[in-house]
mmCIF file of C-alpha atoms in Angstrom:
data_model
loop_
_atom_site.group_PDB
_atom_site.id
_atom_site.type_symbol
_atom_site.label_atom_id
_atom_site.label_comp_id
_atom_site.label_asym_id
_atom_site.label_seq_id
_atom_site.Cartn_x
_atom_site.Cartn_y
_atom_site.Cartn_z
ATOM 1 C CA MET A 2 0.150 -0.004 0.090
ATOM 2 C CA ARG A 3 1.164 3.300 -1.012
ATOM 3 C CA THR A 4 2.652 5.653 1.909
ATOM 4 C CA PHE A 5 1.685 9.313 2.090
ATOM 5 C CA GLU A 6 2.906 12.239 3.813
ATOM 6 C CA LEU A 7 0.122 13.367 6.376
ATOM 7 C CA THR A 8 0.200 16.556 8.251
ATOM 8 C CA ALA A 9 -2.092 17.159 11.327
ATOM 9 C CA PRO A 10 -2.471 20.908 12.331
ATOM 10 C CA CYS A 11 -3.239 21.252 16.009
ATOM 11 C CA HIS A 12 -3.181 24.099 18.793
ATOM 12 C CA PHE A 13 0.008 25.919 19.016
ATOM 13 C CA GLY A 14 1.863 24.636 22.135
ATOM 14 C CA LEU A 15 0.169 21.481 22.174
ATOM 15 C CA GLU A 16 2.254 19.598 19.467
ATOM 16 C CA ALA A 17 3.718 17.148 21.972
ATOM 17 C CA VAL A 18 0.262 15.910 22.911
ATOM 18 C CA LEU A 19 -0.770 15.338 19.127
ATOM 19 C CA LYS A 20 2.869 13.742 18.509
ATOM 20 C CA ARG A 21 1.907 11.172 21.511
ATOM 21 C CA GLU A 22 -1.390 10.362 19.885
ATOM 22 C CA ILE A 23 0.115 9.658 16.517
ATOM 23 C CA TYR A 24 2.761 7.455 17.914
ATOM 24 C CA ASP A 25 0.321 5.613 19.769
ATOM 25 C CA LEU A 26 -1.582 4.993 16.559
ATOM 26 C CA GLY A 27 1.518 3.355 15.308
ATOM 27 C CA TYR A 28 2.672 5.918 12.952
ATOM 28 C CA GLU A 29 6.219 7.375 12.314
ATOM 29 C CA ILE A 30 6.724 11.108 12.906
ATOM 30 C CA THR A 31 8.535 12.847 10.333
ATOM 31 C CA LYS A 32 8.474 16.665 11.446
ATOM 32 C CA VAL A 33 7.136 18.565 14.296
ATOM 33 C CA GLU A 34 6.597 22.453 13.811
ATOM 34 C CA ASP A 35 4.713 25.220 15.485
ATOM 35 C CA GLY A 36 0.883 24.120 15.226
ATOM 36 C CA LYS A 37 1.405 20.991 13.056
ATOM 37 C CA VAL A 38 2.872 17.472 13.044
ATOM 38 C CA THR A 39 3.738 15.639 10.113
ATOM 39 C CA PHE A 40 3.721 11.689 9.767
ATOM 40 C CA ALA A 41 4.067 8.996 7.471
ATOM 41 C CA GLY A 42 0.821 6.609 6.743
ATOM 42 C CA ASP A 43 -0.896 4.624 4.224
ATOM 43 C CA ALA A 44 -4.581 4.849 2.907
ATOM 44 C CA GLU A 45 -5.363 3.042 6.222
ATOM 45 C CA ALA A 46 -3.882 5.649 8.434
ATOM 46 C CA ILE A 47 -5.970 8.579 6.580
ATOM 47 C CA CYS A 48 -9.005 6.452 7.916
ATOM 48 C CA ARG A 49 -7.657 5.922 11.310
ATOM 49 C CA ALA A 50 -6.054 9.195 11.964
ATOM 50 C CA ASN A 51 -9.406 11.198 11.299
ATOM 51 C CA ILE A 52 -11.544 8.813 13.487
ATOM 52 C CA PHE A 53 -9.118 8.379 16.359
ATOM 53 C CA LEU A 54 -7.218 11.462 16.890
ATOM 54 C CA ARG A 55 -8.474 13.744 19.782
ATOM 55 C CA THR A 56 -6.308 16.704 19.601
ATOM 56 C CA ALA A 57 -5.602 17.251 15.740
ATOM 57 C CA GLU A 58 -7.859 19.883 13.854
ATOM 58 C CA ARG A 59 -7.745 18.060 10.575
ATOM 59 C CA VAL A 60 -5.587 15.543 8.616
ATOM 60 C CA LEU A 61 -4.044 16.922 5.359
ATOM 61 C CA LEU A 62 -2.529 14.824 2.657
ATOM 62 C CA LYS A 63 0.687 16.562 1.350
ATOM 63 C CA ALA A 64 0.788 17.094 -2.412
ATOM 64 C CA GLY A 65 4.240 18.817 -2.408
ATOM 65 C CA SER A 66 6.364 21.625 -1.453
ATOM 66 C CA PHE A 67 8.761 24.031 -2.867
ATOM 67 C CA HIS A 68 9.949 27.652 -2.782
ATOM 68 C CA ALA A 69 8.162 30.707 -4.313
ATOM 69 C CA GLU A 70 8.885 34.335 -4.293
ATOM 70 C CA THR A 71 6.788 35.323 -7.184
ATOM 71 C CA TYR A 72 3.396 34.385 -8.532
ATOM 72 C CA ASP A 73 5.089 32.872 -11.755
ATOM 73 C CA GLU A 74 7.252 30.584 -9.397
ATOM 74 C CA LEU A 75 4.054 29.747 -7.566
ATOM 75 C CA PHE A 76 2.181 28.697 -10.685
ATOM 76 C CA GLU A 77 5.123 26.573 -11.857
ATOM 77 C CA GLY A 78 5.508 24.954 -8.888
ATOM 78 C CA ILE A 79 1.980 23.811 -8.621
ATOM 79 C CA ARG A 80 1.719 22.767 -12.102
ATOM 80 C CA ALA A 81 4.964 20.637 -11.559
ATOM 81 C CA LEU A 82 3.225 18.541 -8.787
ATOM 82 C CA PRO A 83 1.544 15.123 -9.710
ATOM 83 C CA TRP A 84 -1.940 16.216 -9.420
ATOM 84 C CA GLU A 85 -2.975 13.365 -11.465
ATOM 85 C CA VAL A 86 -2.211 10.874 -8.776
ATOM 86 C CA TYR A 87 -4.606 12.734 -6.331
ATOM 87 C CA LEU A 88 -7.336 13.956 -8.768
ATOM 88 C CA PRO A 89 -9.535 11.831 -10.747
ATOM 89 C CA LYS A 90 -10.698 13.298 -13.931
ATOM 90 C CA ASP A 91 -14.359 14.118 -12.483
ATOM 91 C CA ALA A 92 -12.776 15.408 -9.224
ATOM 92 C CA LYS A 93 -14.289 18.571 -7.667
ATOM 93 C CA PHE A 94 -11.558 20.533 -6.547
ATOM 94 C CA TRP A 95 -11.015 24.162 -5.339
ATOM 95 C CA VAL A 96 -8.464 26.288 -2.894
ATOM 96 C CA THR A 97 -10.368 26.445 0.360
ATOM 97 C CA LYS A 98 -7.722 28.194 2.272
ATOM 98 C CA ALA A 99 -4.537 30.053 1.416
ATOM 99 C CA SER A 100 -2.412 31.390 4.372
ATOM 100 C CA SER A 101 0.786 33.314 4.156
ATOM 101 C CA ILE A 102 3.320 34.146 6.811
ATOM 102 C CA LYS A 103 6.524 36.256 6.299
ATOM 103 C CA SER A 104 6.482 35.373 2.585
ATOM 104 C CA LYS A 105 6.683 37.824 -0.382
ATOM 105 C CA LEU A 106 3.379 36.328 -1.792
ATOM 106 C CA PHE A 107 0.978 37.482 0.830
ATOM 107 C CA SER A 108 -2.672 37.777 -0.756
ATOM 108 C CA PRO A 109 -5.039 34.773 0.146
ATOM 109 C CA SER A 110 -7.335 35.712 -2.862
ATOM 110 C CA ASP A 111 -4.535 35.952 -5.203
ATOM 111 C CA ILE A 112 -2.788 32.864 -4.110
ATOM 112 C CA GLN A 113 -6.043 30.698 -4.353
ATOM 113 C CA ARG A 114 -6.714 32.045 -7.871
ATOM 114 C CA ILE A 115 -3.079 31.182 -9.018
ATOM 115 C CA VAL A 116 -3.174 27.917 -7.496
ATOM 116 C CA LYS A 117 -6.569 26.672 -8.928
ATOM 117 C CA LYS A 118 -5.323 27.961 -12.309
ATOM 118 C CA ALA A 119 -2.338 25.890 -12.185
ATOM 119 C CA ILE A 120 -4.051 22.697 -11.164
ATOM 120 C CA VAL A 121 -6.352 23.201 -14.123
ATOM 121 C CA GLU A 122 -3.643 23.577 -16.495
ATOM 122 C CA LYS A 123 -1.836 20.433 -15.289
ATOM 123 C CA MET A 124 -5.010 18.492 -15.388
ATOM 124 C CA LYS A 125 -5.942 19.651 -18.834
ATOM 125 C CA GLU A 126 -2.404 18.572 -19.907
ATOM 126 C CA TYR A 127 -2.944 15.205 -18.304
ATOM 127 C CA TYR A 128 -6.517 14.331 -19.359
ATOM 128 C CA ASP A 129 -6.443 15.989 -22.617
ATOM 129 C CA ILE A 130 -9.605 17.849 -21.960
ATOM 130 C CA GLU A 131 -10.310 21.573 -21.886
ATOM 131 C CA TRP A 132 -13.164 21.565 -19.613
ATOM 132 C CA PHE A 133 -13.802 19.738 -16.130
ATOM 133 C CA GLN A 134 -17.392 19.032 -14.992
ATOM 134 C CA GLU A 135 -16.105 18.311 -11.480
ATOM 135 C CA THR A 136 -19.220 16.121 -10.742
ATOM 136 C CA GLY A 137 -17.377 13.763 -8.753
ATOM 137 C CA ALA A 138 -15.779 13.575 -5.162
ATOM 138 C CA GLU A 139 -14.602 16.745 -3.255
ATOM 139 C CA TYR A 140 -10.813 17.411 -2.961
ATOM 140 C CA PRO A 141 -10.348 20.841 -1.065
ATOM 141 C CA VAL A 142 -6.816 22.119 -1.424
ATOM 142 C CA ARG A 143 -5.050 23.972 1.162
ATOM 143 C CA VAL A 144 -2.135 26.038 0.697
ATOM 144 C CA PHE A 145 0.384 27.475 3.435
ATOM 145 C CA LEU A 146 3.127 29.777 2.707
ATOM 146 C CA MET A 147 5.998 30.326 5.466
ATOM 147 C CA LYS A 148 9.010 32.251 4.513
ATOM 148 C CA ASN A 149 8.571 31.914 0.850
ATOM 149 C CA GLU A 150 8.349 28.036 1.204
ATOM 150 C CA VAL A 151 4.967 26.562 -0.169
ATOM 151 C CA LEU A 152 3.328 23.606 1.266
ATOM 152 C CA VAL A 153 0.347 22.136 -0.908
ATOM 153 C CA THR A 154 -2.045 20.070 0.734
ATOM 154 C CA ILE A 155 -5.544 18.201 0.263
ATOM 155 C CA ASP A 156 -7.945 18.144 3.133
ATOM 156 C CA THR A 157 -9.086 14.679 3.942
ATOM 157 C CA THR A 158 -11.234 15.709 6.852
ATOM 158 C CA GLY A 159 -13.779 18.139 5.706
ATOM 159 C CA ASP A 160 -15.428 19.744 8.679
ATOM 160 C CA SER A 161 -12.773 20.337 11.502
ATOM 161 C CA LEU A 162 -12.211 17.347 13.737
ATOM 162 C CA HIS A 163 -13.343 19.580 16.669
ATOM 163 C CA LYS A 164 -16.839 18.955 15.359
ATOM 164 C CA ARG A 165 -17.497 15.573 17.052
ATOM 165 C CA GLY A 166 -21.244 15.809 16.131
ATOM 166 C CA TYR A 167 -22.337 15.842 19.642
ATOM 167 C CA ARG A 168 -22.639 19.751 20.537
ATOM 168 C CA THR A 169 -25.559 21.438 19.231
ATOM 169 C CA MET A 170 -25.425 24.279 21.457
ATOM 170 C CA GLY A 171 -22.512 25.928 23.197
ATOM 171 C CA GLY A 172 -22.378 28.335 26.057
ATOM 172 C CA LEU A 173 -21.261 31.973 25.720
ATOM 173 C CA ALA A 174 -17.476 31.053 25.270
ATOM 174 C CA PRO A 175 -17.260 27.352 24.643
ATOM 175 C CA ILE A 176 -13.946 25.896 24.792
ATOM 176 C CA SER A 177 -13.307 23.613 21.398
ATOM 177 C CA GLU A 178 -13.350 19.920 21.840
ATOM 178 C CA THR A 179 -10.003 19.382 20.580
ATOM 179 C CA LEU A 180 -8.394 21.902 22.816
ATOM 180 C CA ALA A 181 -10.372 20.310 26.000
ATOM 181 C CA ALA A 182 -9.096 16.900 25.070
ATOM 182 C CA SER A 183 -5.493 18.298 24.833
ATOM 183 C CA LEU A 184 -5.695 19.861 28.140
ATOM 184 C CA ILE A 185 -6.936 16.735 29.928
ATOM 185 C CA GLN A 186 -4.173 14.818 28.380
ATOM 186 C CA LEU A 187 -1.877 17.247 29.865
ATOM 187 C CA THR A 188 -2.988 16.080 33.243
ATOM 188 C CA PRO A 189 -2.387 13.030 34.955
ATOM 189 C CA TRP A 190 -6.043 12.261 35.252
ATOM 190 C CA HIS A 191 -7.406 8.683 34.517
ATOM 191 C CA ALA A 192 -11.005 7.288 34.539
ATOM 192 C CA ASP A 193 -10.654 5.895 38.143
ATOM 193 C CA ARG A 194 -9.963 9.586 39.428
ATOM 194 C CA ILE A 195 -12.501 12.142 40.278
ATOM 195 C CA LEU A 196 -13.030 14.927 37.830
ATOM 196 C CA VAL A 197 -15.141 18.078 38.350
ATOM 197 C CA ASP A 198 -15.534 21.205 36.044
ATOM 198 C CA PRO A 199 -17.025 23.804 38.258
ATOM 199 C CA PHE A 200 -17.753 26.174 35.291
ATOM 200 C CA CYS A 201 -18.756 23.504 32.804
ATOM 201 C CA GLY A 202 -20.707 25.637 30.411
ATOM 202 C CA SER A 203 -22.112 23.243 27.719
ATOM 203 C CA GLY A 204 -20.115 20.384 28.965
ATOM 204 C CA THR A 205 -17.023 20.070 26.746
ATOM 205 C CA PHE A 206 -14.496 19.197 29.627
ATOM 206 C CA PRO A 207 -16.559 16.568 31.297
ATOM 207 C CA ILE A 208 -17.702 14.983 27.776
ATOM 208 C CA GLU A 209 -14.247 14.742 26.481
ATOM 209 C CA ALA A 210 -13.122 12.938 29.643
ATOM 210 C CA ALA A 211 -15.819 10.588 29.511
ATOM 211 C CA LEU A 212 -15.261 9.818 25.752
ATOM 212 C CA MET A 213 -11.607 9.235 26.922
ATOM 213 C CA ALA A 214 -12.699 6.932 29.920
ATOM 214 C CA ALA A 215 -15.001 4.880 27.601
ATOM 215 C CA ASN A 216 -12.289 4.688 24.779
ATOM 216 C CA ILE A 217 -14.985 6.135 22.493
ATOM 217 C CA ALA A 218 -13.003 7.334 19.515
ATOM 218 C CA PRO A 219 -14.004 11.161 18.775
ATOM 219 C CA GLY A 220 -14.827 10.706 14.946
ATOM 220 C CA VAL A 221 -16.676 7.489 15.215
ATOM 221 C CA ASN A 222 -20.104 9.099 14.772
ATOM 222 C CA ARG A 223 -19.315 11.419 11.848
ATOM 223 C CA HIS A 224 -18.125 11.393 8.034
ATOM 224 C CA PHE A 225 -15.096 12.847 6.284
ATOM 225 C CA THR A 226 -14.350 14.168 2.911
ATOM 226 C CA ALA A 227 -11.790 11.266 1.876
ATOM 227 C CA GLU A 228 -14.565 8.606 2.543
ATOM 228 C CA ALA A 229 -15.559 9.386 -1.123
ATOM 229 C CA TRP A 230 -12.077 9.146 -2.627
ATOM 230 C CA ARG A 231 -12.053 6.128 -4.326
ATOM 231 C CA ASN A 232 -8.826 6.652 -5.970
ATOM 232 C CA LEU A 233 -6.747 7.043 -2.668
ATOM 233 C CA THR A 234 -8.902 4.972 0.040
ATOM 234 C CA GLU A 235 -11.218 2.240 -0.267
ATOM 235 C CA GLU A 236 -14.617 1.784 1.268
ATOM 236 C CA LYS A 237 -13.505 -1.098 2.976
ATOM 237 C CA LEU A 238 -10.686 0.543 4.950
ATOM 238 C CA TRP A 239 -13.157 3.109 6.404
ATOM 239 C CA GLN A 240 -15.531 0.225 7.392
ATOM 240 C CA GLU A 241 -12.740 -1.515 9.094
ATOM 241 C CA ALA A 242 -11.510 1.528 11.074
ATOM 242 C CA PHE A 243 -15.102 2.343 12.176
ATOM 243 C CA GLU A 244 -15.333 -1.228 13.309
ATOM 244 C CA GLU A 245 -12.034 -1.010 15.104
ATOM 245 C CA ALA A 246 -13.306 1.978 16.847
ATOM 246 C CA LYS A 247 -16.436 0.323 18.001
ATOM 247 C CA GLU A 248 -14.949 -2.729 19.239
ATOM 248 C CA LEU A 249 -12.639 -0.680 21.377
ATOM 249 C CA GLU A 250 -15.510 1.057 23.482
ATOM 250 C CA ASP A 251 -16.087 0.264 26.953
ATOM 251 C CA LEU A 252 -19.316 1.933 27.998
ATOM 252 C CA SER A 253 -19.383 -0.190 31.305
ATOM 253 C CA VAL A 254 -16.401 1.956 32.778
ATOM 254 C CA GLU A 255 -17.206 3.544 36.035
ATOM 255 C CA THR A 256 -16.414 7.021 36.486
ATOM 256 C CA ASP A 257 -16.942 10.085 38.833
ATOM 257 C CA ILE A 258 -17.180 12.905 36.212
ATOM 258 C CA GLN A 259 -19.066 16.004 37.458
ATOM 259 C CA GLY A 260 -20.072 19.317 35.694
ATOM 260 C CA TYR A 261 -21.285 22.349 37.591
ATOM 261 C CA ASP A 262 -22.659 25.787 36.299
ATOM 262 C CA ILE A 263 -24.725 28.484 37.796
ATOM 263 C CA ASP A 264 -26.677 28.857 34.619
ATOM 264 C CA GLY A 265 -29.544 26.146 34.292
ATOM 265 C CA SER A 266 -29.926 26.576 30.525
ATOM 266 C CA VAL A 267 -26.426 25.853 29.649
ATOM 267 C CA LEU A 268 -26.612 22.746 31.679
ATOM 268 C CA ARG A 269 -29.595 21.496 29.915
ATOM 269 C CA ALA A 270 -27.519 21.835 26.712
ATOM 270 C CA ALA A 271 -24.667 20.205 28.494
ATOM 271 C CA ARG A 272 -26.896 17.139 29.389
ATOM 272 C CA GLU A 273 -28.254 16.896 25.834
ATOM 273 C CA ASN A 274 -24.478 17.046 24.342
ATOM 274 C CA ALA A 275 -23.414 14.357 26.682
ATOM 275 C CA LYS A 276 -26.601 12.067 25.808
ATOM 276 C CA ARG A 277 -25.756 12.703 21.990
ATOM 277 C CA ALA A 278 -22.081 11.677 22.660
ATOM 278 C CA GLY A 279 -23.090 8.509 24.299
ATOM 279 C CA VAL A 280 -21.959 9.237 27.644
ATOM 280 C CA GLY A 281 -24.776 10.858 29.347
ATOM 281 C CA HIS A 282 -24.726 8.082 31.996
ATOM 282 C CA MET A 283 -21.152 8.864 32.977
ATOM 283 C CA ILE A 284 -21.678 12.439 33.901
ATOM 284 C CA HIS A 285 -23.263 14.123 36.827
ATOM 285 C CA PHE A 286 -24.363 17.617 35.747
ATOM 286 C CA GLN A 287 -25.686 20.081 38.551
ATOM 287 C CA GLN A 288 -26.851 23.596 38.933
ATOM 288 C CA ARG A 289 -24.238 25.176 41.543
ATOM 289 C CA SER A 290 -22.108 28.212 42.245
ATOM 290 C CA ILE A 291 -18.291 27.922 42.635
ATOM 291 C CA GLU A 292 -18.849 28.585 46.467
ATOM 292 C CA GLN A 293 -20.642 25.207 46.668
ATOM 293 C CA LEU A 294 -17.844 23.355 45.051
ATOM 294 C CA ARG A 295 -17.266 20.552 47.833
ATOM 295 C CA HIS A 296 -16.250 16.869 47.360
ATOM 296 C CA PRO A 297 -15.681 14.183 50.503
ATOM 297 C CA LYS A 298 -12.894 12.269 48.361
ATOM 298 C CA LYS A 299 -9.270 12.794 47.975
ATOM 299 C CA TYR A 300 -6.988 13.226 45.081
ATOM 300 C CA GLY A 301 -9.607 14.669 42.648
ATOM 301 C CA PHE A 302 -8.931 17.023 39.707
ATOM 302 C CA ILE A 303 -10.654 20.127 38.744
ATOM 303 C CA ILE A 304 -9.910 21.010 35.106
ATOM 304 C CA THR A 305 -12.015 23.874 33.887
ATOM 305 C CA ASN A 306 -12.271 27.037 31.571
ATOM 306 C CA PRO A 307 -13.702 30.030 33.896
ATOM 307 C CA PRO A 308 -14.912 33.276 32.350
ATOM 308 C CA TYR A 309 -11.960 35.544 31.339
ATOM 309 C CA GLY A 310 -13.995 38.597 31.318
ATOM 310 C CA GLU A 311 -14.711 38.748 27.344
ATOM 311 C CA ARG A 312 -17.148 41.710 27.972
ATOM 312 C CA MET A 313 -16.232 44.850 29.959
ATOM 313 C CA GLU A 314 -18.986 44.714 32.438
ATOM 314 C CA ASP A 315 -17.944 41.137 33.341
ATOM 315 C CA LYS A 316 -14.236 42.097 34.055
ATOM 316 C CA LYS A 317 -14.983 43.691 37.478
ATOM 317 C CA ASN A 318 -16.302 40.376 38.656
ATOM 318 C CA LEU A 319 -13.454 38.377 37.973
ATOM 319 C CA PRO A 320 -11.257 38.996 41.120
ATOM 320 C CA ASN A 321 -14.185 37.787 43.293
ATOM 321 C CA LEU A 322 -14.795 34.906 41.114
ATOM 322 C CA TYR A 323 -11.212 33.686 41.172
ATOM 323 C CA GLN A 324 -10.810 34.286 44.904
ATOM 324 C CA GLN A 325 -13.946 32.188 45.531
ATOM 325 C CA THR A 326 -12.183 29.486 43.137
ATOM 326 C CA GLY A 327 -9.124 29.520 45.171
ATOM 327 C CA GLU A 328 -11.095 29.191 48.456
ATOM 328 C CA ALA A 329 -12.922 26.369 46.952
ATOM 329 C CA PHE A 330 -9.807 24.533 45.854
ATOM 330 C CA GLN A 331 -8.166 25.103 49.315
ATOM 331 C CA ASN A 332 -10.972 23.271 50.950
ATOM 332 C CA LEU A 333 -10.485 20.122 48.672
ATOM 333 C CA ASP A 334 -8.347 17.453 50.295
ATOM 334 C CA ALA A 335 -5.250 16.612 48.353
ATOM 335 C CA TRP A 336 -6.767 17.936 45.006
ATOM 336 C CA SER A 337 -4.935 19.189 41.846
ATOM 337 C CA MET A 338 -6.525 22.080 39.656
ATOM 338 C CA TYR A 339 -5.997 23.027 36.206
ATOM 339 C CA ILE A 340 -7.296 26.224 34.858
ATOM 340 C CA ILE A 341 -7.209 27.736 31.261
ATOM 341 C CA THR A 342 -7.700 31.491 31.262
ATOM 342 C CA ALA A 343 -6.558 34.865 29.822
ATOM 343 C CA PHE A 344 -7.176 36.541 33.140
ATOM 344 C CA GLU A 345 -3.753 37.747 34.164
ATOM 345 C CA ASP A 346 -4.214 38.092 37.834
ATOM 346 C CA THR A 347 -5.351 34.519 38.204
ATOM 347 C CA GLU A 348 -2.403 33.466 40.681
ATOM 348 C CA ARG A 349 -3.131 36.558 42.684
ATOM 349 C CA TYR A 350 -6.603 35.918 43.556
ATOM 350 C CA ILE A 351 -6.464 32.097 43.550
ATOM 351 C CA GLY A 352 -3.912 32.687 46.309
ATOM 352 C CA ARG A 353 -1.066 30.634 45.265
ATOM 353 C CA ASN A 354 1.342 30.316 42.452
ATOM 354 C CA ALA A 355 0.843 27.753 39.858
ATOM 355 C CA ASP A 356 3.308 24.680 40.064
ATOM 356 C CA LYS A 357 3.429 24.947 36.223
ATOM 357 C CA LYS A 358 2.092 27.396 33.754
ATOM 358 C CA ARG A 359 1.747 26.909 29.873
ATOM 359 C CA LYS A 360 1.082 29.413 27.123
ATOM 360 C CA ILE A 361 -1.797 28.176 24.863
ATOM 361 C CA TYR A 362 -3.590 29.860 22.014
ATOM 362 C CA ASN A 363 -7.439 29.487 22.287
ATOM 363 C CA GLY A 364 -8.144 30.442 18.769
ATOM 364 C CA MET A 365 -6.472 33.917 18.380
ATOM 365 C CA LEU A 366 -6.511 34.458 22.142
ATOM 366 C CA LYS A 367 -3.302 33.952 24.127
ATOM 367 C CA THR A 368 -4.134 32.268 27.418
ATOM 368 C CA ASP A 369 -2.196 30.428 30.202
ATOM 369 C CA TYR A 370 -2.934 26.896 31.341
ATOM 370 C CA TYR A 371 -2.340 27.258 35.064
ATOM 371 C CA GLN A 372 -1.641 23.803 36.952
ATOM 372 C CA PHE A 373 -1.980 23.538 40.480
ATOM 373 C CA LEU A 374 -0.518 20.185 41.588
ATOM 374 C CA GLY A 375 -1.721 18.041 44.457
ATOM 375 C CA PRO A 376 -0.153 15.259 46.017
ATOM 376 C CA LYS A 377 0.070 11.707 44.283
ATOM 377 C CA PRO A 378 -2.439 9.075 45.845
ATOM 378 C CA PRO A 379 -0.509 6.210 47.394
ATOM 379 C CA LYS A 380 0.165 3.308 45.228
ATOM 380 C CA ARG A 381 -2.332 0.620 45.725
ATOM 381 C CA LYS A 382 -1.213 -2.946 47.022
ATOM 382 C CA LYS A 383 -1.243 -5.680 44.785
#
């Protein structure tokens, strides 16, 4: 089976988490850069990466790369790529995205136009036809320019991988599913440990934790663009990958995952989202404020995305909110707390310095992931 070069974009600062996921799937990492991990894989890897990866934004098939400083060089570089290997005669293809950083070619619309034109010229030359009906499967092209180096890819995913299919409604500022999964994986939490999100909103952290606990693949209930690519993947490979995911599920696992929020309406959405994700029975949602956060058990985890003060009228409430969070945490025996926020005075109002702090981009917003580490539980006797 032919080997491809596949690139998986991810949130900046979380490349190591995605790298570990790809290794665990059994594929060889060839390159790690800011915001993306590249690995080698066959057609089966396209199927499995889309279905199993929790922290990638999408899976891109590399068509080629080259240096270009002028539009003529861009045109010739694109035309030189073996498009006939990737695009069948009836392919529906377009340049869905072009991005440019520190490059002489910086206009996304001009880059998209030139790339489309060059692909058409190559296809006309190869198939010896003047007009393409584009009635077949979709092959969205994505082009990235970084310091005049051009990376050309075809998107195997379609809708971003954060769209698991379970969230029909979010809160005011919902955290993305892929980012939530990444942040959970940065903690030592396991299914046998308590997890509480006291600002759960539409339930993303508890749901992603429950999906991990039950070993439910994040893409098992959705579809992908490359499922229709009969020239590069096979229907049988997709069926086998979906079956593999279903066989690995364990819905009988016992967990203690809880989500609290002061807003009853978003909790109704959280319950519905959890139900759609197949983990409604694994999470206890309850309407309560941060002041009411208590738990009798030791060695639990708080993993949360509290308000940042996106609106000016909310900012004045943040000191009190974070102070209450710190007081609630202080009263929990031997717990750990992980907070992603853009609020700069977090440590001051929590009442202690974080043991670790990691810069994370939540979309375009620069945030910090504060890690307040509690003691490890004693090892169980065999």
